[in-house]
Amino acid sequence: DQQVKQNSPSLSVQEGRISILNCDYTNSMFDYFLWYKKYPAEGPTFLISISSIKDKNEDGRFTVFLNKSAKHLSLHIVPSQPGDSAVYFCAASANAGKSTFGDGTTLTVKP
Amino acid sequence: DTEVTQTPKHLVMGMTNKKSLKCEQHMGHRAMYWYKQKAKKPPELMFVYSYEKLSINESVPSRFSPECPNSSLLNLHLHALQPEDSALYLCASSQGAKPPWFFGPGTRLTVL
């Protein structure tokens, strides 16, 4: 049973436009959600997170939205830049230390 | 210093070899983690150390043996691995045992 799902394996957007990456979860005990970006041959880089007591968190070009009733979160990147092209992982945590990652979405930003 | 470092970067070993992966962080974090990532798959948690004590073992086979000599260092000892153990092994750390987790660049392991 996959508790964190990223249903879109890939996404392609034009430079300057908005990128929206989606993530769904099934475990209502998750209380902290994160987005990571990963380039090939590198470890994941932490981007932004949100606690379950909030519905939005913003950091520069990155905004994460959480809809608890729908068990859905999304990452908005605006404006998108070619350097944003990478694999994006959604992750969730319920118990201290335990993490569950989605399968990832490959974002391609075209110049 | 906001980095997690891992050595070696690449490792090739036979099924009878014994080798170790090393991880170091100087961020003052008190929790450290080992993850395994196969190609086109998400990272999978293997072990969690919190305050130098093993707190989570995700039913990992005993051919993988973690060690935390101190709060900055984490090792993963490998013995009698199988070819299917070939993967990217990622180390991470966090303040306390809560996210966010900060990852190292990983060790690419190939078992022949």
mmCIF file with all atom_site columns, C-alpha atoms in Angstrom:
data_model
loop_
_atom_site.group_PDB
_atom_site.id
_atom_site.type_symbol
_atom_site.label_atom_id
_atom_site.label_alt_id
_atom_site.label_comp_id
_atom_site.label_asym_id
_atom_site.label_entity_id
_atom_site.label_seq_id
_atom_site.pdbx_PDB_ins_code
_atom_site.Cartn_x
_atom_site.Cartn_y
_atom_site.Cartn_z
_atom_site.occupancy
_atom_site.B_iso_or_equiv
_atom_site.pdbx_formal_charge
_atom_site.auth_seq_id
_atom_site.auth_comp_id
_atom_site.auth_asym_id
_atom_site.auth_atom_id
_atom_site.pdbx_PDB_model_num
ATOM 1   C CA . ASP A 1 1   ? 0.000  0.000   0.000   1.00 0.00 ? 1   ASP A CA 1
ATOM 2   C CA . GLN A 1 2   ? 1.670  3.174   -1.209  1.00 0.00 ? 2   GLN A CA 1
ATOM 3   C CA . GLN A 1 3   ? 0.837  5.879   1.310   1.00 0.00 ? 3   GLN A CA 1
ATOM 4   C CA . VAL A 1 4   ? 2.266  8.800   -0.672  1.00 0.00 ? 4   VAL A CA 1
ATOM 5   C CA . LYS A 1 5   ? 1.513  9.016   -4.371  1.00 0.00 ? 5   LYS A CA 1
ATOM 6   C CA . GLN A 1 6   ? 2.692  11.321  -7.106  1.00 0.00 ? 6   GLN A CA 1
ATOM 7   C CA . ASN A 1 7   ? 0.473  10.360  -10.004 1.00 0.00 ? 7   ASN A CA 1
ATOM 8   C CA . SER A 1 8   ? 2.265  12.360  -12.678 1.00 0.00 ? 8   SER A CA 1
ATOM 9   C CA . PRO A 1 9   ? 5.630  10.799  -13.552 1.00 0.00 ? 9   PRO A CA 1
ATOM 10  C CA . SER A 1 10  ? 6.563  13.847  -15.617 1.00 0.00 ? 10  SER A CA 1
ATOM 11  C CA . LEU A 1 11  ? 5.654  17.474  -16.229 1.00 0.00 ? 11  LEU A CA 1
ATOM 12  C CA . SER A 1 12  ? 6.865  19.868  -18.891 1.00 0.00 ? 12  SER A CA 1
ATOM 13  C CA . VAL A 1 13  ? 6.385  23.644  -18.668 1.00 0.00 ? 13  VAL A CA 1
ATOM 14  C CA . GLN A 1 14  ? 7.672  26.727  -20.445 1.00 0.00 ? 14  GLN A CA 1
ATOM 15  C CA . GLU A 1 15  ? 10.196 28.979  -18.745 1.00 0.00 ? 15  GLU A CA 1
ATOM 16  C CA . GLY A 1 16  ? 8.457  31.781  -16.846 1.00 0.00 ? 16  GLY A CA 1
ATOM 17  C CA . ARG A 1 17  ? 5.202  29.873  -16.429 1.00 0.00 ? 17  ARG A CA 1
ATOM 18  C CA . ILE A 1 18  ? 3.904  28.186  -13.290 1.00 0.00 ? 18  ILE A CA 1
ATOM 19  C CA . SER A 1 19  ? 4.813  24.565  -12.465 1.00 0.00 ? 19  SER A CA 1
ATOM 20  C CA . ILE A 1 20  ? 2.336  22.679  -10.288 1.00 0.00 ? 20  ILE A CA 1
ATOM 21  C CA . LEU A 1 21  ? 3.395  19.345  -8.842  1.00 0.00 ? 21  LEU A CA 1
ATOM 22  C CA . ASN A 1 22  ? 0.833  17.244  -7.006  1.00 0.00 ? 22  ASN A CA 1
ATOM 23  C CA . CYS A 1 23  ? 0.943  14.680  -4.257  1.00 0.00 ? 23  CYS A CA 1
ATOM 24  C CA . ASP A 1 24  ? -1.768 12.591  -2.577  1.00 0.00 ? 24  ASP A CA 1
ATOM 25  C CA . TYR A 1 25  ? -1.536 10.669  0.672   1.00 0.00 ? 25  TYR A CA 1
ATOM 26  C CA . THR A 1 26  ? -3.673 8.119   2.446   1.00 0.00 ? 26  THR A CA 1
ATOM 27  C CA . ASN A 1 27  ? -2.374 8.073   6.028   1.00 0.00 ? 27  ASN A CA 1
ATOM 28  C CA . SER A 1 28  ? -4.293 10.606  8.115   1.00 0.00 ? 28  SER A CA 1
ATOM 29  C CA . MET A 1 29  ? -1.594 10.351  10.806  1.00 0.00 ? 29  MET A CA 1
ATOM 30  C CA . PHE A 1 30  ? 0.905  12.231  8.632   1.00 0.00 ? 30  PHE A CA 1
ATOM 31  C CA . ASP A 1 31  ? 1.550  15.585  10.291  1.00 0.00 ? 31  ASP A CA 1
ATOM 32  C CA . TYR A 1 32  ? 4.461  17.013  8.317   1.00 0.00 ? 32  TYR A CA 1
ATOM 33  C CA . PHE A 1 33  ? 5.008  17.187  4.583   1.00 0.00 ? 33  PHE A CA 1
ATOM 34  C CA . LEU A 1 34  ? 8.073  18.076  2.573   1.00 0.00 ? 34  LEU A CA 1
ATOM 35  C CA . TRP A 1 35  ? 9.211  18.580  -0.999  1.00 0.00 ? 35  TRP A CA 1
ATOM 36  C CA . TYR A 1 36  ? 12.655 17.584  -2.203  1.00 0.00 ? 36  TYR A CA 1
ATOM 37  C CA . LYS A 1 37  ? 14.415 18.223  -5.492  1.00 0.00 ? 37  LYS A CA 1
ATOM 38  C CA . LYS A 1 38  ? 16.900 15.738  -6.884  1.00 0.00 ? 38  LYS A CA 1
ATOM 39  C CA . TYR A 1 39  ? 19.415 16.074  -9.689  1.00 0.00 ? 39  TYR A CA 1
ATOM 40  C CA . PRO A 1 40  ? 21.009 12.938  -11.177 1.00 0.00 ? 40  PRO A CA 1
ATOM 41  C CA . ALA A 1 41  ? 23.954 11.568  -9.162  1.00 0.00 ? 41  ALA A CA 1
ATOM 42  C CA . GLU A 1 42  ? 23.148 13.856  -6.201  1.00 0.00 ? 42  GLU A CA 1
ATOM 43  C CA . GLY A 1 43  ? 21.256 13.429  -2.959  1.00 0.00 ? 43  GLY A CA 1
ATOM 44  C CA . PRO A 1 44  ? 17.793 14.992  -2.557  1.00 0.00 ? 44  PRO A CA 1
ATOM 45  C CA . THR A 1 45  ? 17.817 18.683  -1.617  1.00 0.00 ? 45  THR A CA 1
ATOM 46  C CA . PHE A 1 46  ? 15.221 19.959  0.836   1.00 0.00 ? 46  PHE A CA 1
ATOM 47  C CA . LEU A 1 47  ? 13.006 22.654  -0.733  1.00 0.00 ? 47  LEU A CA 1
ATOM 48  C CA . ILE A 1 48  ? 10.065 23.476  1.480   1.00 0.00 ? 48  ILE A CA 1
ATOM 49  C CA . SER A 1 49  ? 7.838  21.915  4.115   1.00 0.00 ? 49  SER A CA 1
ATOM 50  C CA . ILE A 1 50  ? 4.463  22.368  5.744   1.00 0.00 ? 50  ILE A CA 1
ATOM 51  C CA . SER A 1 51  ? 2.979  21.278  9.024   1.00 0.00 ? 51  SER A CA 1
ATOM 52  C CA . SER A 1 52  ? -0.510 19.790  9.091   1.00 0.00 ? 52  SER A CA 1
ATOM 53  C CA . ILE A 1 53  ? -1.741 22.756  11.139  1.00 0.00 ? 53  ILE A CA 1
ATOM 54  C CA . LYS A 1 54  ? -1.167 25.060  8.157   1.00 0.00 ? 54  LYS A CA 1
ATOM 55  C CA . ASP A 1 55  ? -2.605 25.144  4.662   1.00 0.00 ? 55  ASP A CA 1
ATOM 56  C CA . LYS A 1 56  ? 0.047  27.202  2.916   1.00 0.00 ? 56  LYS A CA 1
ATOM 57  C CA . ASN A 1 57  ? 3.749  27.908  3.192   1.00 0.00 ? 57  ASN A CA 1
ATOM 58  C CA . GLU A 1 58  ? 5.740  30.151  0.908   1.00 0.00 ? 58  GLU A CA 1
ATOM 59  C CA . ASP A 1 59  ? 9.463  30.537  0.314   1.00 0.00 ? 59  ASP A CA 1
ATOM 60  C CA . GLY A 1 60  ? 10.495 32.719  -2.588  1.00 0.00 ? 60  GLY A CA 1
ATOM 61  C CA . ARG A 1 61  ? 9.337  31.122  -5.840  1.00 0.00 ? 61  ARG A CA 1
ATOM 62  C CA . PHE A 1 62  ? 8.104  28.002  -4.042  1.00 0.00 ? 62  PHE A CA 1
ATOM 63  C CA . THR A 1 63  ? 4.706  27.637  -2.371  1.00 0.00 ? 63  THR A CA 1
ATOM 64  C CA . VAL A 1 64  ? 3.288  24.474  -0.866  1.00 0.00 ? 64  VAL A CA 1
ATOM 65  C CA . PHE A 1 65  ? -0.462 24.077  -0.367  1.00 0.00 ? 65  PHE A CA 1
ATOM 66  C CA . LEU A 1 66  ? -2.036 21.467  1.896   1.00 0.00 ? 66  LEU A CA 1
ATOM 67  C CA . ASN A 1 67  ? -5.651 20.340  1.666   1.00 0.00 ? 67  ASN A CA 1
ATOM 68  C CA . LYS A 1 68  ? -6.123 17.988  4.609   1.00 0.00 ? 68  LYS A CA 1
ATOM 69  C CA . SER A 1 69  ? -9.709 17.072  3.840   1.00 0.00 ? 69  SER A CA 1
ATOM 70  C CA . ALA A 1 70  ? -8.670 15.914  0.366   1.00 0.00 ? 70  ALA A CA 1
ATOM 71  C CA . LYS A 1 71  ? -5.347 14.493  1.627   1.00 0.00 ? 71  LYS A CA 1
ATOM 72  C CA . HIS A 1 72  ? -3.627 16.411  -1.122  1.00 0.00 ? 72  HIS A CA 1
ATOM 73  C CA . LEU A 1 73  ? -0.669 18.736  -1.327  1.00 0.00 ? 73  LEU A CA 1
ATOM 74  C CA . SER A 1 74  ? 0.851  20.635  -4.180  1.00 0.00 ? 74  SER A CA 1
ATOM 75  C CA . LEU A 1 75  ? 4.046  22.522  -4.917  1.00 0.00 ? 75  LEU A CA 1
ATOM 76  C CA . HIS A 1 76  ? 3.828  25.667  -7.032  1.00 0.00 ? 76  HIS A CA 1
ATOM 77  C CA . ILE A 1 77  ? 6.952  27.071  -8.649  1.00 0.00 ? 77  ILE A CA 1
ATOM 78  C CA . VAL A 1 78  ? 6.562  30.495  -10.188 1.00 0.00 ? 78  VAL A CA 1
ATOM 79  C CA . PRO A 1 79  ? 8.164  31.640  -12.348 1.00 0.00 ? 79  PRO A CA 1
ATOM 80  C CA . SER A 1 80  ? 9.705  28.348  -13.496 1.00 0.00 ? 80  SER A CA 1
ATOM 81  C CA . GLN A 1 81  ? 13.334 28.426  -14.595 1.00 0.00 ? 81  GLN A CA 1
ATOM 82  C CA . PRO A 1 82  ? 15.360 25.914  -16.655 1.00 0.00 ? 82  PRO A CA 1
ATOM 83  C CA . GLY A 1 83  ? 17.493 25.221  -13.561 1.00 0.00 ? 83  GLY A CA 1
ATOM 84  C CA . ASP A 1 84  ? 14.356 23.894  -11.849 1.00 0.00 ? 84  ASP A CA 1
ATOM 85  C CA . SER A 1 85  ? 14.452 20.866  -14.158 1.00 0.00 ? 85  SER A CA 1
ATOM 86  C CA . ALA A 1 86  ? 14.897 17.895  -11.802 1.00 0.00 ? 86  ALA A CA 1
ATOM 87  C CA . VAL A 1 87  ? 12.990 15.101  -10.099 1.00 0.00 ? 87  VAL A CA 1
ATOM 88  C CA . TYR A 1 88  ? 10.707 16.361  -7.314  1.00 0.00 ? 88  TYR A CA 1
ATOM 89  C CA . PHE A 1 89  ? 9.794  14.075  -4.414  1.00 0.00 ? 89  PHE A CA 1
ATOM 90  C CA . CYS A 1 90  ? 6.950  14.603  -2.022  1.00 0.00 ? 90  CYS A CA 1
ATOM 91  C CA . ALA A 1 91  ? 7.563  13.158  1.474   1.00 0.00 ? 91  ALA A CA 1
ATOM 92  C CA . ALA A 1 92  ? 5.518  12.764  4.632   1.00 0.00 ? 92  ALA A CA 1
ATOM 93  C CA . SER A 1 93  ? 6.197  12.012  8.257   1.00 0.00 ? 93  SER A CA 1
ATOM 94  C CA . ALA A 1 94  ? 3.931  10.619  10.981  1.00 0.00 ? 94  ALA A CA 1
ATOM 95  C CA . ASN A 1 95  ? 6.297  9.347   13.661  1.00 0.00 ? 95  ASN A CA 1
ATOM 96  C CA . ALA A 1 96  ? 9.542  10.999  14.598  1.00 0.00 ? 96  ALA A CA 1
ATOM 97  C CA . GLY A 1 97  ? 12.226 9.836   12.206  1.00 0.00 ? 97  GLY A CA 1
ATOM 98  C CA . LYS A 1 98  ? 10.043 7.763   9.873   1.00 0.00 ? 98  LYS A CA 1
ATOM 99  C CA . SER A 1 99  ? 9.623  9.058   6.353   1.00 0.00 ? 99  SER A CA 1
ATOM 100 C CA . THR A 1 100 ? 7.582  8.028   3.346   1.00 0.00 ? 100 THR A CA 1
ATOM 101 C CA . PHE A 1 101 ? 8.415  9.312   -0.115  1.00 0.00 ? 101 PHE A CA 1
ATOM 102 C CA . GLY A 1 102 ? 6.381  9.434   -3.294  1.00 0.00 ? 102 GLY A CA 1
ATOM 103 C CA . ASP A 1 103 ? 7.765  8.031   -6.550  1.00 0.00 ? 103 ASP A CA 1
ATOM 104 C CA . GLY A 1 104 ? 8.764  11.447  -7.840  1.00 0.00 ? 104 GLY A CA 1
ATOM 105 C CA . THR A 1 105 ? 7.786  13.717  -10.736 1.00 0.00 ? 105 THR A CA 1
ATOM 106 C CA . THR A 1 106 ? 10.328 14.701  -13.364 1.00 0.00 ? 106 THR A CA 1
ATOM 107 C CA . LEU A 1 107 ? 9.956  18.397  -14.134 1.00 0.00 ? 107 LEU A CA 1
ATOM 108 C CA . THR A 1 108 ? 11.339 19.775  -17.383 1.00 0.00 ? 108 THR A CA 1
ATOM 109 C CA . VAL A 1 109 ? 11.355 23.534  -17.836 1.00 0.00 ? 109 VAL A CA 1
ATOM 110 C CA . LYS A 1 110 ? 11.873 24.509  -21.461 1.00 0.00 ? 110 LYS A CA 1
ATOM 111 C CA . PRO A 1 111 ? 13.661 27.770  -22.320 1.00 0.00 ? 111 PRO A CA 1
ATOM 112 C CA . ASP B 2 1   ? 28.998 23.889  7.641   1.00 0.00 ? 1   ASP B CA 1
ATOM 113 C CA . THR B 2 2   ? 25.642 22.799  6.272   1.00 0.00 ? 2   THR B CA 1
ATOM 114 C CA . GLU B 2 3   ? 26.777 19.664  4.497   1.00 0.00 ? 3   GLU B CA 1
ATOM 115 C CA . VAL B 2 4   ? 26.379 15.945  4.867   1.00 0.00 ? 4   VAL B CA 1
ATOM 116 C CA . THR B 2 5   ? 29.358 14.192  3.310   1.00 0.00 ? 5   THR B CA 1
ATOM 117 C CA . GLN B 2 6   ? 29.589 10.571  2.231   1.00 0.00 ? 6   GLN B CA 1
ATOM 118 C CA . THR B 2 7   ? 32.513 8.386   1.225   1.00 0.00 ? 7   THR B CA 1
ATOM 119 C CA . PRO B 2 8   ? 33.238 6.704   -1.038  1.00 0.00 ? 8   PRO B CA 1
ATOM 120 C CA . LYS B 2 9   ? 31.331 8.196   -3.943  1.00 0.00 ? 9   LYS B CA 1
ATOM 121 C CA . HIS B 2 10  ? 31.358 4.886   -5.823  1.00 0.00 ? 10  HIS B CA 1
ATOM 122 C CA . LEU B 2 11  ? 31.986 1.348   -4.583  1.00 0.00 ? 11  LEU B CA 1
ATOM 123 C CA . VAL B 2 12  ? 32.180 -1.935  -6.461  1.00 0.00 ? 12  VAL B CA 1
ATOM 124 C CA . MET B 2 13  ? 32.339 -5.092  -4.372  1.00 0.00 ? 13  MET B CA 1
ATOM 125 C CA . GLY B 2 14  ? 32.040 -8.819  -4.739  1.00 0.00 ? 14  GLY B CA 1
ATOM 126 C CA . MET B 2 15  ? 29.528 -10.902 -2.850  1.00 0.00 ? 15  MET B CA 1
ATOM 127 C CA . THR B 2 16  ? 32.183 -12.162 -0.415  1.00 0.00 ? 16  THR B CA 1
ATOM 128 C CA . ASN B 2 17  ? 33.703 -8.757  0.339   1.00 0.00 ? 17  ASN B CA 1
ATOM 129 C CA . LYS B 2 18  ? 33.353 -6.684  3.489   1.00 0.00 ? 18  LYS B CA 1
ATOM 130 C CA . LYS B 2 19  ? 33.199 -2.941  3.026   1.00 0.00 ? 19  LYS B CA 1
ATOM 131 C CA . SER B 2 20  ? 31.954 0.135   4.864   1.00 0.00 ? 20  SER B CA 1
ATOM 132 C CA . LEU B 2 21  ? 30.165 3.311   3.852   1.00 0.00 ? 21  LEU B CA 1
ATOM 133 C CA . LYS B 2 22  ? 30.855 6.470   5.836   1.00 0.00 ? 22  LYS B CA 1
ATOM 134 C CA . CYS B 2 23  ? 28.803 9.551   6.522   1.00 0.00 ? 23  CYS B CA 1
ATOM 135 C CA . GLU B 2 24  ? 29.652 12.733  8.414   1.00 0.00 ? 24  GLU B CA 1
ATOM 136 C CA . GLN B 2 25  ? 27.776 15.889  9.361   1.00 0.00 ? 25  GLN B CA 1
ATOM 137 C CA . HIS B 2 26  ? 28.851 18.943  11.349  1.00 0.00 ? 26  HIS B CA 1
ATOM 138 C CA . MET B 2 27  ? 25.495 20.665  11.722  1.00 0.00 ? 27  MET B CA 1
ATOM 139 C CA . GLY B 2 28  ? 25.024 19.541  15.309  1.00 0.00 ? 28  GLY B CA 1
ATOM 140 C CA . HIS B 2 29  ? 22.176 17.277  14.259  1.00 0.00 ? 29  HIS B CA 1
ATOM 141 C CA . ARG B 2 30  ? 21.327 14.488  16.684  1.00 0.00 ? 30  ARG B CA 1
ATOM 142 C CA . ALA B 2 31  ? 19.539 12.132  14.300  1.00 0.00 ? 31  ALA B CA 1
ATOM 143 C CA . MET B 2 32  ? 21.133 10.325  11.358  1.00 0.00 ? 32  MET B CA 1
ATOM 144 C CA . TYR B 2 33  ? 19.630 8.055   8.761   1.00 0.00 ? 33  TYR B CA 1
ATOM 145 C CA . TRP B 2 34  ? 20.500 5.509   6.087   1.00 0.00 ? 34  TRP B CA 1
ATOM 146 C CA . TYR B 2 35  ? 18.340 5.257   2.981   1.00 0.00 ? 35  TYR B CA 1
ATOM 147 C CA . LYS B 2 36  ? 18.532 3.024   -0.071  1.00 0.00 ? 36  LYS B CA 1
ATOM 148 C CA . GLN B 2 37  ? 17.419 4.290   -3.476  1.00 0.00 ? 37  GLN B CA 1
ATOM 149 C CA . LYS B 2 38  ? 17.029 2.120   -6.557  1.00 0.00 ? 38  LYS B CA 1
ATOM 150 C CA . ALA B 2 39  ? 16.827 3.646   -10.025 1.00 0.00 ? 39  ALA B CA 1
ATOM 151 C CA . LYS B 2 40  ? 13.598 5.553   -10.707 1.00 0.00 ? 40  LYS B CA 1
ATOM 152 C CA . LYS B 2 41  ? 12.324 4.763   -7.194  1.00 0.00 ? 41  LYS B CA 1
ATOM 153 C CA . PRO B 2 42  ? 11.972 6.914   -4.074  1.00 0.00 ? 42  PRO B CA 1
ATOM 154 C CA . PRO B 2 43  ? 14.438 6.706   -1.181  1.00 0.00 ? 43  PRO B CA 1
ATOM 155 C CA . GLU B 2 44  ? 13.566 3.905   1.252   1.00 0.00 ? 44  GLU B CA 1
ATOM 156 C CA . LEU B 2 45  ? 14.383 4.302   4.924   1.00 0.00 ? 45  LEU B CA 1
ATOM 157 C CA . MET B 2 46  ? 16.706 1.644   6.339   1.00 0.00 ? 46  MET B CA 1
ATOM 158 C CA . PHE B 2 47  ? 17.919 2.833   9.764   1.00 0.00 ? 47  PHE B CA 1
ATOM 159 C CA . VAL B 2 48  ? 17.489 5.781   12.109  1.00 0.00 ? 48  VAL B CA 1
ATOM 160 C CA . TYR B 2 49  ? 19.892 6.760   14.873  1.00 0.00 ? 49  TYR B CA 1
ATOM 161 C CA . SER B 2 50  ? 18.662 9.231   17.442  1.00 0.00 ? 50  SER B CA 1
ATOM 162 C CA . TYR B 2 51  ? 21.189 10.569  19.970  1.00 0.00 ? 51  TYR B CA 1
ATOM 163 C CA . GLU B 2 52  ? 23.613 7.846   18.862  1.00 0.00 ? 52  GLU B CA 1
ATOM 164 C CA . LYS B 2 53  ? 21.163 5.034   19.595  1.00 0.00 ? 53  LYS B CA 1
ATOM 165 C CA . LEU B 2 54  ? 19.491 2.902   16.938  1.00 0.00 ? 54  LEU B CA 1
ATOM 166 C CA . SER B 2 55  ? 15.822 3.845   17.101  1.00 0.00 ? 55  SER B CA 1
ATOM 167 C CA . ILE B 2 56  ? 14.430 2.432   13.848  1.00 0.00 ? 56  ILE B CA 1
ATOM 168 C CA . ASN B 2 57  ? 15.444 -0.623  11.814  1.00 0.00 ? 57  ASN B CA 1
ATOM 169 C CA . GLU B 2 58  ? 13.087 -1.094  8.883   1.00 0.00 ? 58  GLU B CA 1
ATOM 170 C CA . SER B 2 59  ? 13.537 -4.886  8.823   1.00 0.00 ? 59  SER B CA 1
ATOM 171 C CA . VAL B 2 60  ? 16.818 -4.578  6.985   1.00 0.00 ? 60  VAL B CA 1
ATOM 172 C CA . PRO B 2 61  ? 18.742 -7.850  6.366   1.00 0.00 ? 61  PRO B CA 1
ATOM 173 C CA . SER B 2 62  ? 21.626 -8.452  8.765   1.00 0.00 ? 62  SER B CA 1
ATOM 174 C CA . ARG B 2 63  ? 24.163 -8.227  5.935   1.00 0.00 ? 63  ARG B CA 1
ATOM 175 C CA . PHE B 2 64  ? 23.753 -4.466  6.486   1.00 0.00 ? 64  PHE B CA 1
ATOM 176 C CA . SER B 2 65  ? 25.106 -3.385  9.875   1.00 0.00 ? 65  SER B CA 1
ATOM 177 C CA . PRO B 2 66  ? 24.883 0.268   10.948  1.00 0.00 ? 66  PRO B CA 1
ATOM 178 C CA . GLU B 2 67  ? 27.134 1.946   13.475  1.00 0.00 ? 67  GLU B CA 1
ATOM 179 C CA . CYS B 2 68  ? 27.084 5.416   15.011  1.00 0.00 ? 68  CYS B CA 1
ATOM 180 C CA . PRO B 2 69  ? 30.472 6.058   16.676  1.00 0.00 ? 69  PRO B CA 1
ATOM 181 C CA . ASN B 2 70  ? 29.469 9.590   17.697  1.00 0.00 ? 70  ASN B CA 1
ATOM 182 C CA . SER B 2 71  ? 26.854 12.208  16.925  1.00 0.00 ? 71  SER B CA 1
ATOM 183 C CA . SER B 2 72  ? 28.672 13.371  13.778  1.00 0.00 ? 72  SER B CA 1
ATOM 184 C CA . LEU B 2 73  ? 29.506 10.028  12.212  1.00 0.00 ? 73  LEU B CA 1
ATOM 185 C CA . LEU B 2 74  ? 27.457 7.184   10.769  1.00 0.00 ? 74  LEU B CA 1
ATOM 186 C CA . ASN B 2 75  ? 28.781 4.022   9.167   1.00 0.00 ? 75  ASN B CA 1
ATOM 187 C CA . LEU B 2 76  ? 27.119 1.231   7.250   1.00 0.00 ? 76  LEU B CA 1
ATOM 188 C CA . HIS B 2 77  ? 29.047 -2.034  7.272   1.00 0.00 ? 77  HIS B CA 1
ATOM 189 C CA . LEU B 2 78  ? 28.395 -4.343  4.349   1.00 0.00 ? 78  LEU B CA 1
ATOM 190 C CA . HIS B 2 79  ? 29.035 -8.080  4.250   1.00 0.00 ? 79  HIS B CA 1
ATOM 191 C CA . ALA B 2 80  ? 27.949 -10.858 1.896   1.00 0.00 ? 80  ALA B CA 1
ATOM 192 C CA . LEU B 2 81  ? 25.785 -8.584  -0.207  1.00 0.00 ? 81  LEU B CA 1
ATOM 193 C CA . GLN B 2 82  ? 23.725 -9.720  -3.166  1.00 0.00 ? 82  GLN B CA 1
ATOM 194 C CA . PRO B 2 83  ? 23.637 -8.154  -6.648  1.00 0.00 ? 83  PRO B CA 1
ATOM 195 C CA . GLU B 2 84  ? 20.116 -6.869  -5.897  1.00 0.00 ? 84  GLU B CA 1
ATOM 196 C CA . ASP B 2 85  ? 21.632 -4.726  -3.140  1.00 0.00 ? 85  ASP B CA 1
ATOM 197 C CA . SER B 2 86  ? 23.189 -2.551  -5.828  1.00 0.00 ? 86  SER B CA 1
ATOM 198 C CA . ALA B 2 87  ? 21.718 0.927   -5.325  1.00 0.00 ? 87  ALA B CA 1
ATOM 199 C CA . LEU B 2 88  ? 22.429 4.493   -4.261  1.00 0.00 ? 88  LEU B CA 1
ATOM 200 C CA . TYR B 2 89  ? 22.895 4.602   -0.483  1.00 0.00 ? 89  TYR B CA 1
ATOM 201 C CA . LEU B 2 90  ? 21.992 7.942   1.014   1.00 0.00 ? 90  LEU B CA 1
ATOM 202 C CA . CYS B 2 91  ? 22.839 9.285   4.432   1.00 0.00 ? 91  CYS B CA 1
ATOM 203 C CA . ALA B 2 92  ? 20.758 12.053  5.997   1.00 0.00 ? 92  ALA B CA 1
ATOM 204 C CA . SER B 2 93  ? 20.658 13.993  9.232   1.00 0.00 ? 93  SER B CA 1
ATOM 205 C CA . SER B 2 94  ? 18.131 16.120  11.089  1.00 0.00 ? 94  SER B CA 1
ATOM 206 C CA . GLN B 2 95  ? 17.890 18.196  14.217  1.00 0.00 ? 95  GLN B CA 1
ATOM 207 C CA . GLY B 2 96  ? 16.323 15.847  16.707  1.00 0.00 ? 96  GLY B CA 1
ATOM 208 C CA . ALA B 2 97  ? 14.396 13.009  15.119  1.00 0.00 ? 97  ALA B CA 1
ATOM 209 C CA . LYS B 2 98  ? 12.083 15.272  13.131  1.00 0.00 ? 98  LYS B CA 1
ATOM 210 C CA . PRO B 2 99  ? 12.192 16.501  9.558   1.00 0.00 ? 99  PRO B CA 1
ATOM 211 C CA . PRO B 2 100 ? 13.469 18.179  7.510   1.00 0.00 ? 100 PRO B CA 1
ATOM 212 C CA . TRP B 2 101 ? 16.121 15.625  6.658   1.00 0.00 ? 101 TRP B CA 1
ATOM 213 C CA . PHE B 2 102 ? 19.294 16.848  4.981   1.00 0.00 ? 102 PHE B CA 1
ATOM 214 C CA . PHE B 2 103 ? 20.814 14.375  2.566   1.00 0.00 ? 103 PHE B CA 1
ATOM 215 C CA . GLY B 2 104 ? 24.352 13.652  1.501   1.00 0.00 ? 104 GLY B CA 1
ATOM 216 C CA . PRO B 2 105 ? 25.284 13.020  -2.148  1.00 0.00 ? 105 PRO B CA 1
ATOM 217 C CA . GLY B 2 106 ? 25.119 9.251   -1.737  1.00 0.00 ? 106 GLY B CA 1
ATOM 218 C CA . THR B 2 107 ? 27.378 6.271   -2.436  1.00 0.00 ? 107 THR B CA 1
ATOM 219 C CA . ARG B 2 108 ? 26.700 4.403   -5.662  1.00 0.00 ? 108 ARG B CA 1
ATOM 220 C CA . LEU B 2 109 ? 27.161 0.723   -4.740  1.00 0.00 ? 109 LEU B CA 1
ATOM 221 C CA . THR B 2 110 ? 27.527 -2.053  -7.287  1.00 0.00 ? 110 THR B CA 1
ATOM 222 C CA . VAL B 2 111 ? 27.615 -5.670  -6.107  1.00 0.00 ? 111 VAL B CA 1
ATOM 223 C CA . LEU B 2 112 ? 29.057 -8.132  -8.612  1.00 0.00 ? 112 LEU B CA 1
#
